[in-house]
Coordinates of N, CA and C in Angstrom, one line a residue:
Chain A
X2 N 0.9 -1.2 0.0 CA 0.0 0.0 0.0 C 0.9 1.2 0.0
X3 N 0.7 2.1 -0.6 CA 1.1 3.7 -1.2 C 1.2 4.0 0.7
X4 N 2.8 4.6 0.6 CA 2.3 5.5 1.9 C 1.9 6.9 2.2
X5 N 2.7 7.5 3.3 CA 1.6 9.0 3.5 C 2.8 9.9 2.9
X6 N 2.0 10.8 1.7 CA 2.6 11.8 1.1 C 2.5 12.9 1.4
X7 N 2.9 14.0 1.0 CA 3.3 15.5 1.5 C 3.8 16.2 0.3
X8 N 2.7 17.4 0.1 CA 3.4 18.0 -1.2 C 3.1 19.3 -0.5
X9 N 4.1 20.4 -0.9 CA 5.2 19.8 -1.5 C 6.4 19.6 -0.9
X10 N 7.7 19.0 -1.4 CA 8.4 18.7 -0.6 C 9.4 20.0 -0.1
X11 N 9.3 20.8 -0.8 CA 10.2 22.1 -0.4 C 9.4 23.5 -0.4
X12 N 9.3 24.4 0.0 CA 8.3 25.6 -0.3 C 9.6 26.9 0.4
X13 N 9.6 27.5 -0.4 CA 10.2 29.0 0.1 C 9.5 30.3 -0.4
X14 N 9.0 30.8 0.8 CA 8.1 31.8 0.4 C 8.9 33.0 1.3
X15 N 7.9 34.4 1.1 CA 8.3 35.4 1.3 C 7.6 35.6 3.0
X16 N 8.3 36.3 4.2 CA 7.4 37.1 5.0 C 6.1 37.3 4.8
X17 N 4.8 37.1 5.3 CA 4.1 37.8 5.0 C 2.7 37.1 4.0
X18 N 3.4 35.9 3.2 CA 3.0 35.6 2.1 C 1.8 34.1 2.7
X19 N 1.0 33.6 2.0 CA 0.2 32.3 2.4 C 1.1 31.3 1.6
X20 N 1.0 30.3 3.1 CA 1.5 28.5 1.9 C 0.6 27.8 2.4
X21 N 0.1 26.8 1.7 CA -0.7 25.3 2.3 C 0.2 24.5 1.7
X22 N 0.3 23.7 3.0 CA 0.8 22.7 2.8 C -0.4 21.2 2.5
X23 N -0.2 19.8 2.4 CA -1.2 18.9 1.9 C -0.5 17.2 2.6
X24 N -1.1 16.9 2.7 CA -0.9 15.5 3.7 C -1.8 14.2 3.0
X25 N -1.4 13.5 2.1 CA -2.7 12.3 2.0 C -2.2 11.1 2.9
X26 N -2.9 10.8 4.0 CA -2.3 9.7 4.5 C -2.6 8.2 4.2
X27 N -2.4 7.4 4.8 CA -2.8 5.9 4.1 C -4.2 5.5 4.1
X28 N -4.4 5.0 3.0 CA -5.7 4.9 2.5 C -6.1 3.6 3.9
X29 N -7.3 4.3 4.3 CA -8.8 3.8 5.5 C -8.0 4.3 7.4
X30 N -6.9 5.0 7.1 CA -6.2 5.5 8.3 C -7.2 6.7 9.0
X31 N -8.0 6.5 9.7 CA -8.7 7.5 10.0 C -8.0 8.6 10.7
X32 N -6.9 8.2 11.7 CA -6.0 9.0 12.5 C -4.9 9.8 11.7
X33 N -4.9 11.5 11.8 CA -4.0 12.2 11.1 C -2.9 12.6 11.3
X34 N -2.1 13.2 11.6 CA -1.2 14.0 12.9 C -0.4 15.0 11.6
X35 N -0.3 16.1 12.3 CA 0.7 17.0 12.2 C 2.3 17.2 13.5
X36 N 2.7 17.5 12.7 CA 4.1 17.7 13.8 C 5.8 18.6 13.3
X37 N 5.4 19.4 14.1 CA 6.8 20.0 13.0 C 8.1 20.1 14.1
X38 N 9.0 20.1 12.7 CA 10.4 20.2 13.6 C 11.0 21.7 13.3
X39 N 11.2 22.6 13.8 CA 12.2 23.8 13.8 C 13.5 23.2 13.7
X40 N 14.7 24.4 13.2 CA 15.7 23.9 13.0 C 16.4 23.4 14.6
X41 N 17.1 22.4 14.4 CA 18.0 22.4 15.7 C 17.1 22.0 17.2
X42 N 15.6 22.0 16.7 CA 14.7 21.0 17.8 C 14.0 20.7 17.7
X43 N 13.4 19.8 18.4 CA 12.5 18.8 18.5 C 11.6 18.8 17.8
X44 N 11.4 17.7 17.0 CA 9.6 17.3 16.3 C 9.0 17.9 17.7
X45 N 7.8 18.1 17.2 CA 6.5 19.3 17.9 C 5.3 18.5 17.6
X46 N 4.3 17.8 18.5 CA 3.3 17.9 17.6 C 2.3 19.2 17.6
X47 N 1.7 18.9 16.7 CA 0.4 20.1 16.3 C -0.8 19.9 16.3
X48 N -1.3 18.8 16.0 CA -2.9 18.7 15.6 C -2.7 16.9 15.4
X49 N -3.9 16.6 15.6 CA -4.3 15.2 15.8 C -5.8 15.3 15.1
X50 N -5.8 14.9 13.7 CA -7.6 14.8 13.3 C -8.0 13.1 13.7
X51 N -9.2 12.8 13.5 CA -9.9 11.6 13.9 C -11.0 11.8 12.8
X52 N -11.0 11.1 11.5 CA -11.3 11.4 10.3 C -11.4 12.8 10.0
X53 N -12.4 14.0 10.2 CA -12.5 15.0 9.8 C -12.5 15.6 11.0
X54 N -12.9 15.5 12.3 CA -13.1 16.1 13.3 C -11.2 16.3 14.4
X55 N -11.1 17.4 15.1 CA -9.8 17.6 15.4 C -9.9 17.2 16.5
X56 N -8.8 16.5 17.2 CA -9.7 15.5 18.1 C -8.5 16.2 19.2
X57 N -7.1 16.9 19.3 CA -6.4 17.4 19.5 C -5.6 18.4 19.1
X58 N -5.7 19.7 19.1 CA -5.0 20.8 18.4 C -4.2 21.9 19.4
X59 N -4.1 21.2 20.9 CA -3.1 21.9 21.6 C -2.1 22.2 21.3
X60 N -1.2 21.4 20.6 CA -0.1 22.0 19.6 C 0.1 23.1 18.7
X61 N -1.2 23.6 17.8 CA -1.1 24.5 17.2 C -0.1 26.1 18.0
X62 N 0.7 26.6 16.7 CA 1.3 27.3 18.0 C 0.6 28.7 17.8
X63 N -0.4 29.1 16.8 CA -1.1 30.4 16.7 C -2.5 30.4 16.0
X64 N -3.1 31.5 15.8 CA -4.1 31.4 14.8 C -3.8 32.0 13.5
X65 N -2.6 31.9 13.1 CA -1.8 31.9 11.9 C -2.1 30.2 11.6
X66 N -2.2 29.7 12.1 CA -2.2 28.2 11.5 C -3.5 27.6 11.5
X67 N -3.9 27.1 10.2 CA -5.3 26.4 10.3 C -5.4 25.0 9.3
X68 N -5.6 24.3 10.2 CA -5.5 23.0 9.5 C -6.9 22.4 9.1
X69 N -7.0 21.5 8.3 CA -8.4 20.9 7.8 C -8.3 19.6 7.2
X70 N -9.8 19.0 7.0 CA -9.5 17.7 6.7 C -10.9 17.3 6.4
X71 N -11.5 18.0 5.5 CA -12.5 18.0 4.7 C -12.8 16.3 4.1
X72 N -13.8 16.0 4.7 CA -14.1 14.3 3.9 C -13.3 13.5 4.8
X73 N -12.4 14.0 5.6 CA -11.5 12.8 6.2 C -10.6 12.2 5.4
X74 N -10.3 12.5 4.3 CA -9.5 11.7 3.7 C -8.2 12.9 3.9
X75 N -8.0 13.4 2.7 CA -5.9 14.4 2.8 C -6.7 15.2 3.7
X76 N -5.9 16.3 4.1 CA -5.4 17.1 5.0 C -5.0 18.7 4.5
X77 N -5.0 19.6 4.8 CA -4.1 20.7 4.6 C -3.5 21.3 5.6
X78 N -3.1 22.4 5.9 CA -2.1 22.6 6.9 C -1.7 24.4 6.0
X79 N -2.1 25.7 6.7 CA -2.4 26.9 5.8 C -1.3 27.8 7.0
X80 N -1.1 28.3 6.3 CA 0.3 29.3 7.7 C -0.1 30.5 6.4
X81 N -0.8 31.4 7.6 CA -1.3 32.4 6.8 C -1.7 34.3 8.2
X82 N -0.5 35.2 7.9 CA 0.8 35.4 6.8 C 2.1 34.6 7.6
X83 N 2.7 34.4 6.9 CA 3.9 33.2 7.5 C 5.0 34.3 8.0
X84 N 5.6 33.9 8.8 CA 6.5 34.5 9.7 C 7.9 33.6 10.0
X85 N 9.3 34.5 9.9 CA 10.2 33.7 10.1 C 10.6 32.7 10.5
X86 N 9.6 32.7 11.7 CA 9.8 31.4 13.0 C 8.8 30.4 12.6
X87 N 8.5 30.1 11.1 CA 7.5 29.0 10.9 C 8.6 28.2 9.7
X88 N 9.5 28.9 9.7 CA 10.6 27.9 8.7 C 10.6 26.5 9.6
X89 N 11.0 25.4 9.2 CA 11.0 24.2 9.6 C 10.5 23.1 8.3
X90 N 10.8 21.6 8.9 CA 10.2 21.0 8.3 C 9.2 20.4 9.0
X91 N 7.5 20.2 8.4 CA 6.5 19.5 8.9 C 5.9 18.4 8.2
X92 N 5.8 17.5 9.5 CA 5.7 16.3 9.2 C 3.6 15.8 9.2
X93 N 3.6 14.9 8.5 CA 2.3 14.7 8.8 C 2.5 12.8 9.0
X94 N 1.4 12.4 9.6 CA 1.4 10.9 9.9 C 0.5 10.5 10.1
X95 N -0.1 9.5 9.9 CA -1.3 8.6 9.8 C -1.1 7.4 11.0
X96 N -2.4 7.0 11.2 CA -2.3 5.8 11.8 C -4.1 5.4 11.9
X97 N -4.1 4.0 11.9 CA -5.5 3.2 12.0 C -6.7 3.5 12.7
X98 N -7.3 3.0 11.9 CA -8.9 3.3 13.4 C -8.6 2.5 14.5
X99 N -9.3 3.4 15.7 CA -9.0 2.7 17.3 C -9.6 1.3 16.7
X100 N -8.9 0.7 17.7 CA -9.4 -0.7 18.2 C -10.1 -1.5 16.5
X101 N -8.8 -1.1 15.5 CA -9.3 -2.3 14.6 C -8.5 -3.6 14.3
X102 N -7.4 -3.8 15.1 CA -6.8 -5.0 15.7 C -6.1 -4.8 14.2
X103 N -5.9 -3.6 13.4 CA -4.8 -4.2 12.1 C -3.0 -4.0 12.9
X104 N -2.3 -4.7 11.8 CA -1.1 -4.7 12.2 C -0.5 -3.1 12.3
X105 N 0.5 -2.6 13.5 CA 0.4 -0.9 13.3 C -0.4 -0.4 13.9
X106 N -1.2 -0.9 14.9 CA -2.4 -0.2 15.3 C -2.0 1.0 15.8
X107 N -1.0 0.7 16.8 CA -0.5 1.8 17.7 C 1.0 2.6 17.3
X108 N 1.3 2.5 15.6 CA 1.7 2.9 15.4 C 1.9 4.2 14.0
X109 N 2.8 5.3 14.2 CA 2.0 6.5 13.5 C 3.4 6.1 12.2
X110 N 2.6 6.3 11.0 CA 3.4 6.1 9.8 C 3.6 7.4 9.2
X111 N 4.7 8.0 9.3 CA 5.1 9.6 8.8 C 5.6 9.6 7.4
X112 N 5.2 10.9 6.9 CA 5.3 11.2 5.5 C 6.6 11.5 5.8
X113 N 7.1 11.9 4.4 CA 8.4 12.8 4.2 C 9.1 14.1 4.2
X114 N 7.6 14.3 5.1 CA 8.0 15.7 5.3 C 7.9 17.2 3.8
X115 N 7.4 18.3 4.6 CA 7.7 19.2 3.9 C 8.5 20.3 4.5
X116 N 9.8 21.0 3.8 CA 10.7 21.8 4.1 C 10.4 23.1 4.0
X117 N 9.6 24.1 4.8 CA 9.2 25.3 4.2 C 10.5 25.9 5.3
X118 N 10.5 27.1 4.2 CA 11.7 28.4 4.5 C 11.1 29.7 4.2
X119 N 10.9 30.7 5.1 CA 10.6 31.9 5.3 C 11.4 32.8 5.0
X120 N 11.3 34.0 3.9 CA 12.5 34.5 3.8 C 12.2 36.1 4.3
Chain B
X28 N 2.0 14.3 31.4 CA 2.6 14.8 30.5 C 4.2 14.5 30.3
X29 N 4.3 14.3 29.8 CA 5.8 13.6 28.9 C 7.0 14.1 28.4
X30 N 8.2 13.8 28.4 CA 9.1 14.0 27.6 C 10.1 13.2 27.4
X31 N 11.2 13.8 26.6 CA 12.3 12.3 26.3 C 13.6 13.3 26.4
X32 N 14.6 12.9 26.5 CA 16.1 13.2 26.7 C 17.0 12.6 26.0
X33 N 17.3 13.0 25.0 CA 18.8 11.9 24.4 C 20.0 12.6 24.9
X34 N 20.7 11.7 25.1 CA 22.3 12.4 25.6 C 22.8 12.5 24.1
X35 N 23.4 13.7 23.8 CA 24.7 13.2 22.6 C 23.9 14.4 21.4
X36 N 23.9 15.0 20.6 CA 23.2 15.5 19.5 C 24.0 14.8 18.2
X37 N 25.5 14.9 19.1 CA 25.9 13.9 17.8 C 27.0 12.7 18.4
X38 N 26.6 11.7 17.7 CA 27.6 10.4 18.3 C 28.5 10.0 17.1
X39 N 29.8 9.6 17.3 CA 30.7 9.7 16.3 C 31.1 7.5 16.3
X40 N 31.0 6.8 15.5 CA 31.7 5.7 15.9 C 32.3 4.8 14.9
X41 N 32.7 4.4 15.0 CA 34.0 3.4 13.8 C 33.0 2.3 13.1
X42 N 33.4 2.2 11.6 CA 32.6 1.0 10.9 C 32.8 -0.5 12.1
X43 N 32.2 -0.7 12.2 CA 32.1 -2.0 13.0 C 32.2 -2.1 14.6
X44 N 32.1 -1.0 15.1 CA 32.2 -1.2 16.5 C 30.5 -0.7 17.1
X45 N 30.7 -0.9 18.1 CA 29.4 -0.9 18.5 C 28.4 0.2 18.3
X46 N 27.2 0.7 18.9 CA 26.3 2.1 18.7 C 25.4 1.9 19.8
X47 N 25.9 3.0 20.8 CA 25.0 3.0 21.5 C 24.6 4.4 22.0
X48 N 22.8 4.5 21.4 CA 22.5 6.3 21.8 C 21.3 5.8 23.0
X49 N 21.9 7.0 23.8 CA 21.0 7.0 24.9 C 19.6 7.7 24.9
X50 N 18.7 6.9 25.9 CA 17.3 7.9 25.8 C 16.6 7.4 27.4
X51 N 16.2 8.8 27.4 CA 15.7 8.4 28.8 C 14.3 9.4 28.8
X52 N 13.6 8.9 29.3 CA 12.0 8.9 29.4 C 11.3 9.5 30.2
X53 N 10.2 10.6 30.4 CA 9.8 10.6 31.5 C 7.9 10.8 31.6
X54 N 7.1 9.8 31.9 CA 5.9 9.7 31.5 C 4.5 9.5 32.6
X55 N 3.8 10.3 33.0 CA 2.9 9.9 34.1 C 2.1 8.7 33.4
X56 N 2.2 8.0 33.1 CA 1.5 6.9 32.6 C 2.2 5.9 31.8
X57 N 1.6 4.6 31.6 CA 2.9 3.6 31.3 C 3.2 4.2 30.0
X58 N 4.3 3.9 29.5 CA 4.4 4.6 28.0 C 4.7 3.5 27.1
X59 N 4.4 4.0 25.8 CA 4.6 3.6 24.9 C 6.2 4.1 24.1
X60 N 7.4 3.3 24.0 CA 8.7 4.1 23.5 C 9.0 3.6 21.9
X61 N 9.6 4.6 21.5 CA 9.8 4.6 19.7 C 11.1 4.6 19.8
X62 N 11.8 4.5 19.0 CA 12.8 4.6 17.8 C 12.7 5.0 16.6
X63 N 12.6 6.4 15.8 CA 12.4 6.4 14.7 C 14.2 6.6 14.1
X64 N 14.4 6.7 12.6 CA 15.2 6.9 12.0 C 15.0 7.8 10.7
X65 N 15.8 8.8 10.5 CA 15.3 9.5 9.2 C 17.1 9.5 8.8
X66 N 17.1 9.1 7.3 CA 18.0 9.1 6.8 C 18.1 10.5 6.1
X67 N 19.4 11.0 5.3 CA 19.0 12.0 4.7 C 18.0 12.3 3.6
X68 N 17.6 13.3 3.5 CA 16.5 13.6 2.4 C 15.4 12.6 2.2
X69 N 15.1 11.9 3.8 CA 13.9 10.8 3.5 C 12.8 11.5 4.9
X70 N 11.9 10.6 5.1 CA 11.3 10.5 6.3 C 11.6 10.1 7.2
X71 N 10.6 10.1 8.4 CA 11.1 9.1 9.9 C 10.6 7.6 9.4
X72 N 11.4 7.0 9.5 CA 11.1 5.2 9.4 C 11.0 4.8 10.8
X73 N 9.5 4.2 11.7 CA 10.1 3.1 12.7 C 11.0 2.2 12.7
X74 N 12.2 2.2 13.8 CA 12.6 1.2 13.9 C 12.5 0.2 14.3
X75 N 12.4 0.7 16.0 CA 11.4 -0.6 16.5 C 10.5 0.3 17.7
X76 N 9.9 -0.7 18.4 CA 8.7 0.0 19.3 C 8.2 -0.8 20.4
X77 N 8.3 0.0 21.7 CA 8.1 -1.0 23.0 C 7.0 -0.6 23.5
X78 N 5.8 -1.7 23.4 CA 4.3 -1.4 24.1 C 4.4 -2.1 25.3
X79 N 4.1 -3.5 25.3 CA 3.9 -4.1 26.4 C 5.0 -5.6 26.3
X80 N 4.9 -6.1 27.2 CA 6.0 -7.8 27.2 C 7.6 -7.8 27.2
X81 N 7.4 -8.3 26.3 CA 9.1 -8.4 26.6 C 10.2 -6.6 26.5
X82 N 10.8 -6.7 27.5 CA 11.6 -5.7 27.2 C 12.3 -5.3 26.3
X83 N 13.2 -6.6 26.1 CA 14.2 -6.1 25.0 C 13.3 -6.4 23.3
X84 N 13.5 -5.6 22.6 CA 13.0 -5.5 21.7 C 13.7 -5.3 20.4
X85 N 13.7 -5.8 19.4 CA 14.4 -6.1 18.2 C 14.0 -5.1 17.2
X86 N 14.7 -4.5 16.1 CA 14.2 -3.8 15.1 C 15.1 -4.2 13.8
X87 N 14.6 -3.3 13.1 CA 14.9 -3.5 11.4 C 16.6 -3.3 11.5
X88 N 17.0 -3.9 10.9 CA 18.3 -3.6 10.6 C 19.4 -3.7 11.5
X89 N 18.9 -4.9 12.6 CA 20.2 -5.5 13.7 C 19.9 -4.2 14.9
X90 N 19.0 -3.5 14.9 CA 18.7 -2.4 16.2 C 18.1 -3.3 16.7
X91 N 18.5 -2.9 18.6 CA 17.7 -3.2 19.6 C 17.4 -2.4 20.7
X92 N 16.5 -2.7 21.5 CA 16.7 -1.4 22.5 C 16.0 -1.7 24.2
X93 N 16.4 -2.0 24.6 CA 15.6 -2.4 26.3 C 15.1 -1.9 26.9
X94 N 13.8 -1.5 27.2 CA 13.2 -1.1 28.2 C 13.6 -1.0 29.4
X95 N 13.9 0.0 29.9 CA 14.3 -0.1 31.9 C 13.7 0.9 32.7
X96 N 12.2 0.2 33.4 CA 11.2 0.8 33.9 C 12.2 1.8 35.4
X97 N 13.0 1.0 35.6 CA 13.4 1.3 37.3 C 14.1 2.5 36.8
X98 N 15.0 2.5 35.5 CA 16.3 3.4 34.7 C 15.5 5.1 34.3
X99 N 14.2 4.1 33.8 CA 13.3 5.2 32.8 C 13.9 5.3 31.4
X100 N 14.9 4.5 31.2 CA 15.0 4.3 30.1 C 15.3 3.8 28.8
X101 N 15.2 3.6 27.7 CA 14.9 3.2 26.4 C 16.4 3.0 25.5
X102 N 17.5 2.8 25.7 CA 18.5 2.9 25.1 C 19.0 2.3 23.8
X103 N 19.1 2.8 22.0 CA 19.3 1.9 21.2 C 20.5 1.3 21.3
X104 N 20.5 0.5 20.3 CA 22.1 -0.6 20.2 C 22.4 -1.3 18.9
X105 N 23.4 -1.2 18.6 CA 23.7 -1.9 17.5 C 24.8 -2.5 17.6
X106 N 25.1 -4.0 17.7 CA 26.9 -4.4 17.9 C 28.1 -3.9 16.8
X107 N 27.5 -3.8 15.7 CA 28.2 -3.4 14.4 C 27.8 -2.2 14.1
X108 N 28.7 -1.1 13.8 CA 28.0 -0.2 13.0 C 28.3 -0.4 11.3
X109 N 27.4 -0.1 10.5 CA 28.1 -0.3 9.1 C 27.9 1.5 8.8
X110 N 28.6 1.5 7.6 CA 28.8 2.7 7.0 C 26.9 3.3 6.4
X111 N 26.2 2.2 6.3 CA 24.9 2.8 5.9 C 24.2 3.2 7.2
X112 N 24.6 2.7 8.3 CA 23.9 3.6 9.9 C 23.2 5.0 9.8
X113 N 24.6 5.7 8.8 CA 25.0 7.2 8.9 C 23.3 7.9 9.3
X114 N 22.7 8.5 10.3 CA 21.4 9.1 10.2 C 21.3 9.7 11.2
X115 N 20.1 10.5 11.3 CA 19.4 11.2 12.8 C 18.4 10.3 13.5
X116 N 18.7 9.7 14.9 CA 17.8 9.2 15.2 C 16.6 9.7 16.3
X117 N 15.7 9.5 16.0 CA 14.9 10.2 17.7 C 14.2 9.3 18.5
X118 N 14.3 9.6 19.3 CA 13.5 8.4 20.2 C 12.4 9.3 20.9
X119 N 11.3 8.7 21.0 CA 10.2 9.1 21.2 C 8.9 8.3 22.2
X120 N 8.3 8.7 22.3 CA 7.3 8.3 23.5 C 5.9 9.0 23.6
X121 N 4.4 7.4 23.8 CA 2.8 8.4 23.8 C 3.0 7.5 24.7
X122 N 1.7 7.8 25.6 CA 0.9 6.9 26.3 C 0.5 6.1 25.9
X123 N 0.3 5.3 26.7 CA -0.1 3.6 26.1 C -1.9 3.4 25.9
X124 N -2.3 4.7 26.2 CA -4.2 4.8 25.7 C -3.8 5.0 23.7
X125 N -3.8 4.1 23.2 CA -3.4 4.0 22.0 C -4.0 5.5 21.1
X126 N -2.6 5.8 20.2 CA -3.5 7.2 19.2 C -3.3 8.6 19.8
X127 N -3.0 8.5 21.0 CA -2.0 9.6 21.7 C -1.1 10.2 20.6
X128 N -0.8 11.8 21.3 CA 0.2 12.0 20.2 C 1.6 11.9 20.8
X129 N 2.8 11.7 19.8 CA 3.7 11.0 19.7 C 5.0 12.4 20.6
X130 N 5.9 12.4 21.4 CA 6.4 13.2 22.3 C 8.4 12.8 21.6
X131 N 8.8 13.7 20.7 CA 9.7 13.4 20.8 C 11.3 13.9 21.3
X132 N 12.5 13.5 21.3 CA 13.5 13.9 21.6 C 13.8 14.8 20.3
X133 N 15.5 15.7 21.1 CA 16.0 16.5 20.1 C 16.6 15.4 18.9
X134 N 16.9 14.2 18.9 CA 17.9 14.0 18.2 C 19.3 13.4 18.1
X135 N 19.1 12.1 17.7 CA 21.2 12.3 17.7 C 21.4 11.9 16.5
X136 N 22.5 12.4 15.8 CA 22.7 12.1 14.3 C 24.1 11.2 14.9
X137 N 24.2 10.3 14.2 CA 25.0 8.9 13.9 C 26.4 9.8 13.0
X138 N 27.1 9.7 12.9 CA 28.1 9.6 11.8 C 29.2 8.1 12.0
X139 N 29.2 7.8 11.2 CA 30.1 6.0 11.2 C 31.3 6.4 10.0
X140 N 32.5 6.2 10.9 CA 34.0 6.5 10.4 C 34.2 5.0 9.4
X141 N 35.1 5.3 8.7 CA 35.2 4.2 7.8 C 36.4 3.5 8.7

């Protein structure tokens, strides 16, 4: 099975400017996650969807950030106007429905990341 | 509420000698511990992952890593290092109420000397 993708893989935008970022995670994964890393620390998480609904978004770090997940299936992820301290790379990851006994249950399958840079 | 500690940001070690990055844990509830790996210009790959049973636990590619509840902590291992090691590893930690979100360390990047 296809895993979880992230487009795009690099983005460099200006101060000021809007990016969305895009997450499709593995197909019937109802569980979504966001999580970003800044340079030089820690993955972060951000948001936790449960098909469409955000079942955790204590992470988010502003209301510069707004994430969605329309239909439950991909994802977006909007940093709008973007600001220097939102360079990083963010990750998105999938994992199964509660309590469906598949193999992975309890585990989160991460895309490859997208590299945004603020200039 | 949770966190993780790796000693080392970077660990340096010889093709074939041993690998060992530390990680130590700290979790109000039993936890669940990771090992991811991100090679360059890839993703995080699980390596391996400690829920419940046996402690010592086996992963992809000759990694292992033991659980030490008394220690708090999660330590990888590898007896050999080979020249393809080369990576950032993080070790990480959710609660064991499955689907929790994932808590991770800064990081240690590997470099393996020829």
């Amino acid at each position: 099975e296809a895993g979880v993708t992230q487009f795009p893989s690099h983005s460099v935008i200006e101060k000021g400017q809007t990016v969305t970022l895009r997450c499709d995670p593995i197909s019937g994964h109802d569980n979504l996650y966001w999580y970003r890393r800044v340079m030089g620390k820690e993955i972060k998480f951000l948001l936790h969807f449960v098909k469409e609904s955000k079942q955790d978004e204590s992470g988010m770090p502003n209301n510069r950030f707004l994430a969605e997940r329309t239909g439950g299936t991909y994802s977006t992820l909007k940093v709008q106007p973007a600001e220097l301290e939102d360079s990083g790379v963010y990750f998105c990851a999938s994992s199964p429905p509660v309590g469906s006994g598949r193999v992975g249950s309890y585990e989160q399958y991460f895309g490859p990341g997208t590299r945004l840079t603020v200039t | 509420a949770q966190s993780v500690t790796q000693l080392g940001s970077h660990v340096s070690v010889s093709e074939g000698a041993l690998v060992l990055l530390r990680c130590n844990y700290s979790s109000s509830v039993p936890p669940y511990l990771f090992w991811y790996v991100q090679y360059p210009n890839q993703g995080l790959q699980l390596l391996l992952k400690y829920t419940t049973g046996a402690t010592l636990v086996k992963g992809i590619n000759g990694f292992e890593a033991e659980f030490k509840k008394s220690e708090t902590s999660f330590h990888l291992t590898k007896p050999s290092a080979h020249m393809s090691d080369a990576a950032e590893y993080f070790c990480a930690v959710s609660g064991s109420w499955g689907y929790q979100k994932v808590t991770f360390g800064t990081g240690t990047k590997l470099q393996v000397i020829p």
